[in-house]
Amino acid sequence: MTMIAQSQIKNRLLRRFPEDAFELLAPLLEPVDLPMKRLLVRPRMPIEHVYFLESGVASMVAESADGKRAEIRHIGREGIAGYPVVLGVDRTPNSIFMQVAGYGLQVATPEFVPILEHAEVRQLLLRYVHTCELQLAHSALAAAKFTMHQRLARWLLMCHDRIGGNDLPLTHELLALMLGVRRAGVTNELHILEGMHAIKSTRGNVRILDRNMLIEIAGGCYGVPEQEYERLIETSAQPPIPPVHLNDKSPSQHSLNGRP
């Protein structure tokens, strides 16, 4: 089996792995096609694999006790599907499925977990989990404080961030799931954005015509999690934070940022 070179990786997290950690992980990575609607994480079932997406977009979906469903976040080549295992969690009530077909690199969970013992990998992935929490928080903020077409603009920008090119293969059904509204409502909101010349919507596809216009339409509900990802993952060269031991008799010697 030919090992994958880190220089050939498109996943932004894997590209940030320390070289020695990537060399340990590389023989365990298995390339997989990820067709549309493929389930990556099944609700309340053991997370058998972690997926580093190389292309395409996956959706994390929450479901209520009475069967109501809504997408709560996106996962693309900036992240991983199955990240609860980073926190020591073996399953989740949420599901993850491929919204836009692509491909990725999968690794069996039992083989992946030992990699977390590498301090730099653990810190990198915990920072990624922090950006996931921010995305969830801003989804809640958008739902509570922003209009429907602002929320749609935000979701389209998030998809655009994760897909190469300006054509987003999104159906009205998926857009309705993303926004938690009826399909008829999605059609109306797409017409609004088309009237602003930000997009062109056809059957099963949304073409981005003016990204800057979409950013303007989305207003404050887009950008904060994305900026935090760039700060912590893409541009960060910060050293690992040293652990604080419970029996340390001089806790005042440690500041919150880990510096003495």
Coordinates of C-alpha atoms in Angstrom, one line a residue:
M1 CA 0.0 0.0 0.0
T2 CA 1.4 3.4 -1.1
M3 CA 1.6 5.9 1.8
I4 CA 0.0 9.3 1.3
A5 CA 2.5 12.2 1.3
Q6 CA 1.5 15.1 3.5
S7 CA 2.3 17.6 0.7
Q8 CA -0.5 16.0 -1.3
I9 CA -3.1 16.4 1.4
K10 CA -5.9 18.9 0.9
N11 CA -7.5 18.6 4.3
R12 CA -6.4 21.7 6.2
L13 CA -6.1 19.9 9.6
L14 CA -4.0 17.1 8.3
R15 CA -1.7 19.5 6.6
R16 CA -1.1 21.1 10.0
F17 CA -0.2 17.8 11.7
P18 CA 3.4 17.7 13.0
E19 CA 5.5 15.7 10.5
D20 CA 6.3 12.9 13.0
A21 CA 2.6 12.5 13.9
F22 CA 1.6 12.4 10.3
E23 CA 4.1 9.7 9.6
L24 CA 2.5 7.6 12.3
L25 CA -1.0 8.3 10.9
A26 CA -0.3 8.0 7.2
P27 CA -0.2 4.1 7.0
L28 CA -3.6 4.1 8.7
L29 CA -5.4 6.5 6.3
E30 CA -7.7 4.8 3.8
P31 CA -8.9 6.9 0.7
V32 CA -12.7 6.6 0.4
D33 CA -15.3 8.0 -2.0
L34 CA -18.0 9.8 -0.2
P35 CA -21.2 9.9 -2.3
M36 CA -24.1 12.2 -1.5
K37 CA -26.2 11.2 1.5
R38 CA -23.6 8.7 2.8
L39 CA -23.8 8.5 6.6
L40 CA -20.4 9.1 8.2
V41 CA -21.7 9.1 11.8
R42 CA -24.8 7.3 12.9
P43 CA -26.8 8.7 15.8
R44 CA -26.3 6.8 19.1
M45 CA -24.1 4.3 17.4
P46 CA -20.3 3.8 18.1
I47 CA -18.2 6.1 15.9
E48 CA -16.3 3.5 14.0
H49 CA -14.2 5.8 11.8
V50 CA -12.9 9.4 11.7
Y51 CA -13.0 11.1 8.3
F52 CA -10.7 13.8 7.1
L53 CA -12.6 15.3 4.2
E54 CA -10.6 16.1 1.1
S55 CA -13.5 17.4 -0.9
G56 CA -17.3 17.7 -0.6
V57 CA -19.4 18.9 2.3
A58 CA -20.8 17.0 5.2
S59 CA -23.7 18.1 7.4
M60 CA -24.2 17.5 11.1
V61 CA -27.9 17.1 11.9
A62 CA -29.6 17.3 15.2
E63 CA -33.0 15.5 15.7
S64 CA -35.5 16.1 18.4
A65 CA -37.3 13.4 20.4
D66 CA -40.3 13.8 18.1
G67 CA -38.4 13.5 14.8
K68 CA -37.8 17.2 13.8
R69 CA -34.4 17.6 12.1
A70 CA -32.2 20.5 11.4
E71 CA -28.6 20.9 10.1
I72 CA -26.4 22.5 12.8
R73 CA -23.0 22.7 11.1
H74 CA -20.9 22.0 8.1
I75 CA -17.8 20.0 7.7
G76 CA -15.5 20.2 4.8
R77 CA -11.8 20.0 4.1
E78 CA -11.2 22.3 7.0
G79 CA -12.1 19.6 9.5
I80 CA -13.1 16.0 10.4
A81 CA -16.2 14.0 10.8
G82 CA -16.3 12.0 14.1
Y83 CA -14.5 14.6 16.2
P84 CA -16.4 13.7 19.4
V85 CA -13.7 10.9 19.8
V86 CA -11.2 13.7 20.4
L87 CA -13.1 14.5 23.6
G88 CA -13.2 10.8 24.7
V89 CA -16.9 10.4 23.5
D90 CA -17.6 7.1 21.6
R91 CA -21.1 8.1 20.2
T92 CA -23.4 11.1 19.7
P93 CA -27.1 11.7 19.2
N94 CA -26.3 13.8 16.1
S95 CA -25.8 12.3 12.7
I96 CA -23.4 13.4 9.9
F97 CA -24.0 12.7 6.3
M98 CA -22.5 13.9 3.0
Q99 CA -24.5 16.9 1.7
V100 CA -22.2 17.4 -1.3
A101 CA -20.4 14.3 -2.7
G102 CA -16.6 14.2 -2.4
Y103 CA -13.9 12.0 -1.1
G104 CA -11.8 11.7 2.1
L105 CA -9.4 9.8 4.2
Q106 CA -10.8 7.5 6.9
V107 CA -9.1 5.9 9.8
A108 CA -10.6 3.4 12.2
T109 CA -11.3 5.0 15.6
P110 CA -9.3 2.5 17.7
E111 CA -6.3 3.3 15.5
F112 CA -6.8 7.0 15.6
V113 CA -7.2 7.5 19.3
P114 CA -3.6 6.7 20.2
I115 CA -2.5 9.6 17.9
L116 CA -4.2 11.9 20.4
E117 CA -1.4 11.1 22.8
H118 CA 0.8 13.4 20.7
A119 CA 0.7 16.7 22.5
E120 CA 0.7 18.9 19.4
V121 CA -1.9 16.8 17.7
R122 CA -4.2 16.9 20.7
Q123 CA -3.9 20.7 21.0
L124 CA -4.5 21.2 17.3
L125 CA -7.7 19.1 17.4
L126 CA -8.9 20.6 20.6
R127 CA -8.6 24.0 19.0
Y128 CA -10.6 22.7 16.1
V129 CA -13.3 21.5 18.4
H130 CA -13.4 25.0 19.9
T131 CA -14.0 26.4 16.3
C132 CA -16.8 23.8 15.9
E133 CA -18.4 25.1 19.1
L134 CA -18.2 28.6 17.8
Q135 CA -19.9 27.6 14.5
L136 CA -22.7 26.0 16.6
A137 CA -23.1 29.1 18.7
H138 CA -23.3 31.4 15.7
S139 CA -25.9 29.1 14.1
A140 CA -28.0 29.6 17.2
L141 CA -27.3 33.4 17.1
A142 CA -28.2 33.5 13.4
A143 CA -31.5 31.7 14.0
A144 CA -32.4 34.0 16.9
K145 CA -31.4 37.4 15.7
F146 CA -31.0 37.4 11.9
T147 CA -33.5 37.3 9.0
M148 CA -34.0 34.2 6.8
H149 CA -32.2 35.6 3.8
Q150 CA -29.2 36.6 6.0
R151 CA -29.1 33.1 7.3
L152 CA -29.3 31.6 3.8
A153 CA -26.5 33.9 2.7
R154 CA -24.4 32.6 5.7
W155 CA -25.0 29.0 4.8
L156 CA -24.1 29.6 1.2
L157 CA -20.9 31.3 2.2
M158 CA -20.0 28.4 4.5
C159 CA -20.6 25.9 1.6
H160 CA -18.6 28.2 -0.7
D161 CA -15.7 28.1 1.8
R162 CA -15.6 24.3 1.5
I163 CA -16.2 23.7 -2.2
G164 CA -13.8 24.6 -5.0
G165 CA -15.5 26.8 -7.6
N166 CA -18.6 28.9 -7.6
D167 CA -21.2 26.2 -8.3
L168 CA -22.8 24.7 -5.2
P169 CA -24.7 21.4 -5.9
L170 CA -27.4 22.1 -3.4
T171 CA -31.1 21.0 -3.7
H172 CA -34.0 22.9 -2.2
E173 CA -34.5 20.0 0.1
L174 CA -31.1 20.3 1.5
L175 CA -31.3 24.1 1.8
A176 CA -34.6 23.6 3.7
L177 CA -32.9 21.2 6.1
M178 CA -30.0 23.7 6.5
L179 CA -32.4 26.5 7.5
G180 CA -35.0 24.5 9.3
V181 CA -37.8 25.8 7.0
R182 CA -40.2 24.5 4.4
R183 CA -39.0 24.1 0.8
A184 CA -41.4 26.9 -0.4
G185 CA -39.7 29.3 2.1
V186 CA -36.3 28.4 0.6
T187 CA -37.5 29.2 -2.9
N188 CA -38.7 32.6 -1.8
E189 CA -35.4 33.4 -0.1
L190 CA -33.3 32.3 -3.1
H191 CA -35.4 34.7 -5.2
I192 CA -34.5 37.5 -2.8
L193 CA -30.8 36.8 -3.2
E194 CA -31.1 36.4 -7.0
G195 CA -32.8 39.8 -7.0
M196 CA -29.8 41.3 -5.3
H197 CA -27.6 39.6 -8.1
A198 CA -25.6 37.7 -5.4
I199 CA -26.5 34.2 -6.8
K200 CA -28.1 32.3 -9.7
S201 CA -30.3 29.4 -8.6
T202 CA -31.2 26.5 -10.9
R203 CA -32.5 23.0 -10.2
G204 CA -30.0 21.4 -7.9
N205 CA -27.4 24.1 -8.1
V206 CA -26.7 27.5 -6.7
R207 CA -24.0 29.6 -8.5
I208 CA -22.2 32.3 -6.5
L209 CA -22.1 35.5 -8.6
D210 CA -21.0 38.0 -6.0
R211 CA -19.4 36.6 -2.8
N212 CA -18.8 40.1 -1.4
M213 CA -22.5 40.8 -1.8
L214 CA -23.3 37.7 0.1
I215 CA -21.0 38.7 2.9
E216 CA -22.8 42.1 3.0
I217 CA -26.2 40.4 3.1
A218 CA -25.2 38.0 5.8
G219 CA -24.0 40.9 8.0
G220 CA -22.7 40.0 11.4
C221 CA -23.9 36.3 11.3
Y222 CA -20.9 35.3 9.2
G223 CA -17.2 35.5 9.8
V224 CA -16.4 35.2 13.5
P225 CA -15.9 31.3 13.6
E226 CA -14.1 31.5 10.3
Q227 CA -11.7 34.2 11.7
E228 CA -11.1 32.1 14.8
Y229 CA -10.2 29.1 12.6
E230 CA -7.7 31.1 10.7
R231 CA -6.2 32.4 14.0
L232 CA -6.0 29.1 15.8
I233 CA -5.5 26.5 13.0
E234 CA -4.2 28.1 9.9
T235 CA -1.8 30.9 11.1
S236 CA -1.1 29.7 14.6
A237 CA 2.5 28.7 15.5
Q238 CA 1.8 28.7 19.2
P239 CA 3.6 26.1 21.4
P240 CA 1.6 23.5 23.3
I241 CA 0.1 24.8 26.5
P242 CA 1.9 23.1 29.4
P243 CA -0.4 21.1 31.8
V244 CA -1.2 22.5 35.2
H245 CA -1.0 19.7 37.8
L246 CA -3.6 19.5 40.6
N247 CA -0.8 19.1 43.2
D248 CA 1.0 22.2 42.0
K249 CA 1.6 24.2 45.2
S250 CA 2.2 27.4 43.2
P251 CA -0.7 27.8 40.8
S252 CA 0.0 31.5 40.6
Q253 CA 3.1 30.8 38.6
H254 CA 1.0 29.7 35.6
S255 CA -0.9 32.4 33.7
L256 CA -4.0 31.6 31.6
N257 CA -2.1 31.5 28.4
G258 CA 0.4 29.0 29.7
R259 CA 3.3 31.4 30.0
P260 CA 5.2 31.6 33.3

